Coordinates of C-alpha atoms in Angstrom, one line a residue:
M1 CA 88.2 11.7 123.2
T2 CA 89.5 15.1 123.8
P3 CA 86.6 17.9 124.7
L4 CA 86.3 20.1 121.8
T5 CA 88.3 23.6 123.1
P6 CA 86.0 26.8 122.4
R7 CA 88.5 27.8 119.4
D8 CA 87.7 24.4 118.1
R9 CA 83.7 24.7 118.2
R10 CA 84.0 28.0 116.7
R11 CA 85.8 26.6 113.6
F12 CA 83.4 23.7 113.3
R13 CA 80.6 26.0 113.5
L14 CA 82.0 27.8 110.3
L15 CA 82.7 24.5 108.5
A16 CA 79.4 23.8 109.0
A17 CA 77.9 27.2 107.9
A18 CA 80.4 26.7 104.7
G19 CA 77.8 24.5 103.6
A20 CA 75.1 26.4 103.4
G21 CA 77.2 29.3 101.8
L22 CA 75.0 29.8 98.9
L23 CA 72.1 30.0 101.0
L24 CA 73.5 32.3 103.5
A25 CA 75.2 34.9 101.0
P26 CA 72.0 36.5 99.5
L27 CA 70.6 37.3 103.2
A28 CA 74.2 38.6 104.3
A29 CA 74.2 41.2 101.2
A30 CA 70.8 41.9 101.8
C31 CA 71.2 43.0 105.7
G32 CA 75.1 43.6 105.9
S33 CA 77.8 41.5 108.1
D34 CA 79.1 42.2 111.6
D35 CA 81.9 40.5 110.3
P36 CA 83.4 41.9 107.1
G37 CA 85.3 39.6 104.5
G38 CA 83.3 36.8 105.9
S39 CA 86.2 33.8 105.4
G40 CA 88.2 36.1 103.6
P41 CA 91.2 38.0 104.8
I42 CA 91.1 40.0 107.8
K43 CA 91.6 43.3 107.0
I44 CA 93.8 46.1 109.0
G45 CA 94.2 49.7 108.0
V46 CA 97.3 51.9 108.1
P47 CA 97.1 55.3 107.8
A48 CA 100.7 56.8 107.3
P49 CA 102.1 59.7 105.5
L50 CA 102.9 58.1 102.2
S51 CA 103.7 61.5 100.1
G52 CA 104.8 65.1 101.1
D53 CA 107.5 65.8 103.2
S54 CA 107.1 63.2 105.8
A55 CA 106.8 60.3 103.5
S56 CA 110.0 58.2 104.6
A57 CA 108.6 57.7 107.9
G58 CA 105.0 57.0 106.1
Q59 CA 107.0 54.4 104.0
D60 CA 108.7 52.9 106.8
I61 CA 105.8 52.5 108.8
L62 CA 104.1 51.0 106.2
A63 CA 107.2 48.2 105.5
A64 CA 106.6 47.6 109.0
A65 CA 103.3 46.6 109.0
K66 CA 103.8 44.4 106.0
V67 CA 106.6 42.4 107.5
A68 CA 104.3 41.6 110.8
A69 CA 101.4 40.7 108.2
A70 CA 103.7 38.4 106.3
E71 CA 104.9 36.4 109.6
I72 CA 101.3 35.7 110.8
N73 CA 100.1 35.0 107.8
K74 CA 103.4 32.6 107.5
A75 CA 102.1 31.4 110.9
G76 CA 98.7 30.4 109.7
G77 CA 97.0 33.8 109.7
V78 CA 94.4 34.6 112.6
D79 CA 91.7 32.1 112.9
G80 CA 92.7 30.6 109.5
R81 CA 92.4 33.5 107.9
T82 CA 95.0 35.6 106.1
V83 CA 95.9 39.4 107.1
E84 CA 95.5 42.0 104.7
I85 CA 97.7 45.7 105.3
V86 CA 94.9 48.4 103.3
E87 CA 96.9 51.9 103.3
A88 CA 95.9 55.2 103.0
D89 CA 97.9 58.3 102.7
D90 CA 97.1 61.0 105.7
Q91 CA 99.9 63.2 104.3
C92 CA 100.5 64.3 107.7
S93 CA 97.3 67.0 107.5
A94 CA 94.1 66.8 109.4
Q95 CA 92.1 67.2 106.2
Q96 CA 93.8 64.4 104.4
G97 CA 93.5 62.4 108.1
A98 CA 89.9 62.6 107.9
Q99 CA 89.7 61.3 104.2
A100 CA 92.2 58.5 104.9
A101 CA 90.0 57.1 108.1
Q102 CA 86.9 57.1 105.3
K103 CA 88.8 55.8 102.9
L104 CA 90.0 52.6 105.3
L105 CA 86.0 52.1 106.5
N106 CA 85.2 51.7 103.1
S107 CA 88.1 49.3 102.5
G108 CA 86.0 47.3 105.1
V109 CA 88.9 47.5 107.6
V110 CA 87.9 46.1 111.0
A111 CA 91.3 47.9 113.2
V112 CA 93.7 50.3 112.7
A113 CA 97.3 50.6 113.6
G114 CA 99.8 53.0 112.3
G115 CA 99.3 56.7 112.5
Y116 CA 102.5 59.5 112.2
C117 CA 101.6 62.6 112.4
S118 CA 99.3 63.5 115.7
G119 CA 97.6 66.6 113.8
A120 CA 95.8 63.8 111.4
A121 CA 94.6 61.5 114.0
V122 CA 93.1 64.3 115.7
P123 CA 89.9 63.9 112.9
A124 CA 90.4 60.4 112.4
I125 CA 89.7 59.3 115.6
P126 CA 86.2 60.1 116.2
I127 CA 85.7 59.0 112.5
Y128 CA 86.8 55.3 113.4
G129 CA 84.7 55.5 116.8
R130 CA 81.3 56.3 115.2
R131 CA 82.1 53.1 113.6
S132 CA 83.8 51.3 116.6
V133 CA 87.0 50.2 114.7
P134 CA 90.2 50.5 117.0
F135 CA 93.0 52.5 116.1
V136 CA 96.0 51.1 117.8
M137 CA 98.9 54.2 117.3
D138 CA 102.6 53.4 116.6
A139 CA 103.5 56.8 116.4
S140 CA 101.0 59.8 117.5
T141 CA 101.9 60.7 120.6
N142 CA 99.8 63.7 121.6
P143 CA 98.1 62.9 124.8
S144 CA 94.5 64.3 123.6
L145 CA 94.5 61.3 121.4
T146 CA 94.1 58.9 124.2
D147 CA 92.5 61.2 126.8
S148 CA 89.4 61.6 124.3
G149 CA 89.7 58.5 123.0
K150 CA 86.5 57.2 124.5
G151 CA 88.8 54.0 125.0
K152 CA 88.7 52.9 121.6
V153 CA 92.4 54.5 120.7
F154 CA 95.5 52.7 121.8
R155 CA 99.4 53.5 121.7
T156 CA 102.4 51.3 121.4
C157 CA 104.6 54.5 121.8
G158 CA 104.7 56.7 124.6
R159 CA 103.0 60.2 125.0
D160 CA 104.3 63.6 125.0
D161 CA 104.2 64.4 128.3
N162 CA 106.3 61.6 129.3
Q163 CA 108.7 62.4 126.3
G164 CA 108.5 65.9 128.0
T165 CA 109.8 65.0 131.1
V166 CA 112.3 63.1 130.2
A167 CA 114.2 65.8 127.7
A168 CA 113.6 68.6 130.6
K169 CA 115.2 65.6 133.1
F170 CA 118.0 64.9 130.6
M171 CA 118.8 69.1 129.6
T172 CA 118.7 70.2 133.4
G173 CA 120.6 67.0 134.9
E174 CA 122.9 65.0 132.2
L175 CA 123.7 68.8 130.8
R176 CA 123.6 71.2 133.6
A177 CA 121.4 73.4 131.2
R178 CA 119.3 76.2 133.1
R179 CA 118.6 78.7 130.1
I180 CA 116.6 76.7 127.7
A181 CA 114.8 77.7 124.4
L182 CA 112.2 75.7 122.8
L183 CA 111.0 75.5 119.0
H184 CA 107.8 73.8 117.5
D185 CA 106.3 74.1 114.3
N186 CA 102.6 74.7 116.0
T187 CA 101.4 71.6 114.8
T188 CA 99.5 68.9 117.3
Y189 CA 102.6 67.0 117.6
A190 CA 105.4 70.0 118.2
K191 CA 103.5 72.4 120.1
G192 CA 102.4 69.6 122.5
L193 CA 105.4 68.2 123.3
A194 CA 107.2 71.6 123.8
D195 CA 104.2 72.5 126.0
A196 CA 104.9 69.2 128.2
A197 CA 109.1 70.1 128.3
A198 CA 108.2 73.8 128.9
N199 CA 106.2 73.0 131.9
S200 CA 108.8 70.2 133.1
V201 CA 111.6 72.7 132.8
K202 CA 110.1 75.2 135.4
Q203 CA 109.2 72.0 137.9
L204 CA 112.7 71.4 137.5
G205 CA 113.8 74.9 138.2
G206 CA 115.4 75.9 135.0
Q207 CA 114.3 78.8 132.4
V208 CA 112.5 79.0 129.4
V209 CA 114.1 82.0 127.6
Y210 CA 112.1 81.3 124.5
A211 CA 109.4 79.4 123.6
D212 CA 107.9 80.3 119.7
A213 CA 107.2 78.6 116.6
L214 CA 108.9 78.6 113.1
Q215 CA 107.1 78.0 110.0
P216 CA 107.7 74.8 108.4
G217 CA 108.6 74.2 104.9
Q218 CA 111.1 77.4 104.6
S219 CA 114.6 76.8 103.4
D220 CA 116.2 79.2 106.1
Y221 CA 115.8 79.6 109.5
S222 CA 119.1 81.2 110.0
P223 CA 116.9 84.3 111.4
V224 CA 114.5 82.1 113.8
L225 CA 118.2 80.8 115.0
T226 CA 119.6 84.3 115.5
K227 CA 116.9 85.4 117.3
I228 CA 117.1 82.0 119.6
A229 CA 120.6 83.1 120.0
S230 CA 120.1 86.4 121.5
T231 CA 118.5 84.8 124.6
R232 CA 121.3 82.7 125.4
P233 CA 120.2 79.8 126.1
D234 CA 122.2 76.6 127.2
V235 CA 120.4 74.2 125.2
L236 CA 117.5 74.3 122.0
Y237 CA 115.2 71.6 122.2
F238 CA 113.4 71.3 118.6
T239 CA 110.0 69.5 118.8
G240 CA 109.2 69.4 114.9
Y241 CA 109.4 67.0 112.3
F242 CA 113.2 66.0 110.4
A243 CA 112.7 68.1 107.4
E244 CA 113.3 71.1 109.1
A245 CA 115.9 69.5 112.0
G246 CA 118.1 69.1 109.4
L247 CA 118.2 72.6 108.1
L248 CA 118.5 74.3 112.2
M249 CA 121.4 71.9 112.2
K250 CA 123.1 72.6 109.1
Q251 CA 122.7 76.7 109.3
R252 CA 123.2 76.5 113.3
R253 CA 126.9 75.4 112.4
Q254 CA 127.1 78.2 109.5
L255 CA 126.1 80.8 112.0
G256 CA 128.5 79.2 114.5
L257 CA 126.3 79.2 117.0
K258 CA 127.3 77.5 120.3
F259 CA 124.2 76.4 122.3
T260 CA 123.5 72.9 122.3
L261 CA 120.8 71.6 119.6
M262 CA 118.6 68.5 120.5
G263 CA 115.2 67.7 119.4
G264 CA 112.6 64.8 119.8
D265 CA 111.6 61.8 118.1
A266 CA 110.4 63.1 114.8
T267 CA 114.0 64.4 114.6
T268 CA 115.2 60.6 114.3
D269 CA 114.7 59.7 110.6
S270 CA 117.8 59.1 108.4
T271 CA 117.0 62.0 106.0
V272 CA 118.0 64.3 108.5
L273 CA 121.6 62.9 108.4
K274 CA 121.4 63.6 104.6
T275 CA 120.3 67.1 105.0
A276 CA 122.8 68.0 107.8
G277 CA 125.6 66.3 106.8
R278 CA 128.7 66.6 109.3
A279 CA 126.8 69.4 111.2
S280 CA 124.5 66.7 112.4
A281 CA 127.5 65.1 114.3
G282 CA 126.7 65.0 118.7
Y283 CA 123.0 65.7 117.5
I284 CA 121.2 64.8 120.5
A285 CA 117.1 63.5 120.3
T286 CA 115.0 62.1 122.7
T287 CA 113.5 59.0 121.2
A288 CA 111.8 55.4 122.4
P289 CA 114.5 53.0 121.6
L290 CA 115.0 52.2 118.2
A291 CA 115.2 48.6 116.4
K292 CA 118.9 48.4 116.4
D293 CA 119.1 48.9 119.6
L294 CA 116.3 46.4 120.9
P295 CA 117.8 42.8 122.0
A296 CA 114.1 41.2 120.6
A297 CA 114.3 43.4 117.3
G298 CA 116.6 41.2 115.5
K299 CA 114.7 39.3 113.6
F300 CA 112.5 42.0 112.5
V301 CA 115.6 43.8 111.0
S302 CA 116.7 40.9 109.2
A303 CA 113.1 40.7 107.8
Y304 CA 112.9 44.1 106.7
K305 CA 116.3 44.6 105.3
A306 CA 115.2 41.6 103.4
A307 CA 112.3 43.4 102.2
N308 CA 113.1 47.0 101.6
G309 CA 116.7 47.0 101.0
A310 CA 117.2 48.9 104.1
D311 CA 117.9 49.4 107.3
P312 CA 114.3 50.1 109.2
G313 CA 113.5 53.6 110.5
P314 CA 112.7 54.9 114.2
F315 CA 109.1 53.9 114.7
S316 CA 108.9 50.8 112.6
V317 CA 109.2 48.6 115.7
Y318 CA 106.3 50.2 116.8
E319 CA 104.2 49.7 113.4
Y320 CA 105.3 46.0 114.2
D321 CA 104.4 45.3 117.6
A322 CA 101.1 47.6 117.0
V323 CA 99.7 45.1 113.4
K324 CA 101.0 42.0 115.9
V325 CA 98.8 43.0 119.1
V326 CA 95.9 43.9 117.1
A327 CA 96.2 40.2 115.4
K328 CA 96.9 38.7 119.1
A329 CA 93.4 40.8 120.0
I330 CA 91.3 39.7 116.8
D331 CA 92.7 36.2 117.6
D332 CA 91.6 36.4 121.6
A333 CA 88.2 38.1 120.8
G334 CA 87.5 35.3 118.0
S335 CA 85.6 37.7 116.2
T336 CA 86.0 41.2 113.8
K337 CA 83.6 43.0 115.3
G338 CA 85.2 46.4 116.4
A339 CA 83.6 46.1 119.8
D340 CA 85.0 43.2 120.5
I341 CA 88.3 43.9 119.3
T342 CA 88.7 46.8 121.5
A343 CA 87.2 44.7 124.7
A344 CA 90.3 42.0 123.6
L345 CA 93.1 44.7 123.3
H346 CA 92.0 46.3 126.6
K347 CA 92.4 42.6 128.4
I348 CA 95.8 42.6 127.1
K349 CA 98.5 41.8 129.5
D350 CA 102.2 41.5 129.1
F351 CA 102.1 41.2 125.4
P352 CA 105.6 39.7 124.3
G353 CA 106.1 42.8 121.9
I354 CA 109.8 43.7 120.5
T355 CA 109.8 47.0 122.2
G356 CA 109.2 44.9 125.5
P357 CA 105.8 43.9 126.9
I358 CA 102.6 45.4 126.3
T359 CA 99.8 46.2 128.4
F360 CA 97.5 48.9 127.9
D361 CA 95.8 51.5 130.7
D362 CA 92.2 52.2 130.6
K363 CA 92.9 55.2 128.2
G364 CA 94.8 53.0 125.9
D365 CA 98.1 53.9 127.0
R366 CA 100.8 51.9 127.4
T367 CA 101.7 51.4 130.8
D368 CA 105.7 51.1 130.3
P369 CA 106.7 53.6 128.3
L370 CA 110.3 54.5 127.7
Y371 CA 112.0 57.2 126.6
I372 CA 116.0 57.5 125.9
T373 CA 118.2 59.7 124.1
V374 CA 120.6 58.8 121.2
R375 CA 123.2 60.8 119.6
V376 CA 124.8 61.5 116.5
D377 CA 128.0 59.7 116.4
D378 CA 130.2 58.5 112.9
G379 CA 126.9 59.4 110.9
A380 CA 123.9 57.2 112.6
F381 CA 121.8 57.6 115.4
T382 CA 123.1 55.4 118.3
A383 CA 121.8 54.9 122.0
Y384 CA 123.0 57.8 124.6
K385 CA 121.6 57.8 127.7
K386 CA 118.6 56.7 129.8
L387 CA 117.2 56.9 133.3
D388 CA 118.3 54.2 135.5
K389 CA 115.3 52.4 137.4
S390 CA 115.1 55.0 140.0
G391 CA 114.3 57.8 138.1
A392 CA 117.2 60.0 138.8
T393 CA 120.6 59.2 137.5
W394 CA 121.5 58.8 133.9
V395 CA 123.3 55.7 132.8
D396 CA 124.8 54.4 129.2
A397 CA 121.7 53.5 127.1
K398 CA 123.8 50.8 125.0
T399 CA 125.5 48.7 127.9
S400 CA 122.9 48.9 130.6

């Protein structure tokens, strides 16, 4: 007879306990449970901006989470239990981020996978932390989030200091720019990326000729663009979100300004192309690779399109991997206790994500963050350039 594995023994205990369920239920109700949901679905929280200016990104993240959960459940779930996605609208704001976190905890989530705006994640992290619920972020990139996360915060995406360095190398190297303007919107993400880019530009011998913020939500940024133009930049790197990026593209063209306009990874939502129209042609952004450019993402792209009738957005694959790696950790831990899931996440090595192998460092950051540049060609974001393995030479991101 084949010896029982630890997983088999655990399942045997669960089956044996089921016979005493009527006796155990009152005790669980009176004393609480370390295993929310018992034999019911395992709840994974997804905070994202489901309304407001960034709603298209948030809805994309939620849709990707549901694709991941559907695949997990079709394959038998986690330890025989289904995975349930619980959503919460953080509206990309600190106040709503805190409220969304509390809502998810009240709903009985055992882990959280999501987050778009770093500013909404900042107040949420300690709320999850007090309950030892791990948070795996798919798009919140400010370095402080994992730096102060006390080992309970993880990322399937990269960090702004990684992206800022890549942006600076591209501007001063590939574009041979020397005079660089930086524009942000004073949000946690945008200012953090602008600061990281500024530091790297200076280290590489470039000159930051402008560094300031715009007021998000306005309809006319012509005065800001005119002021920037007066500093004679070679490149303007905008580190804010896609709602403003589309207007900057459009109004830069209307003003006849010749400097190159670039943006960060929050400007690659397809909405920006609708806002800017033909003015988006040639626009360059730094970003993690998009779904269509990842060889392993083909099945995901098909499943996403079948479920949603649209192509996946820029952070969809990172959310998909976040849900999958959380499920893997719960399965490895054989527990839905937050501390056990967190410990299992730290032990994960080379998890086969569709964005590449995933391993977390001690802080919870991904050990292999990859950033490339994409360019708008024929009305779509297309992989453009990336650094080779030496980190010194820019090569074609589509063929190398």
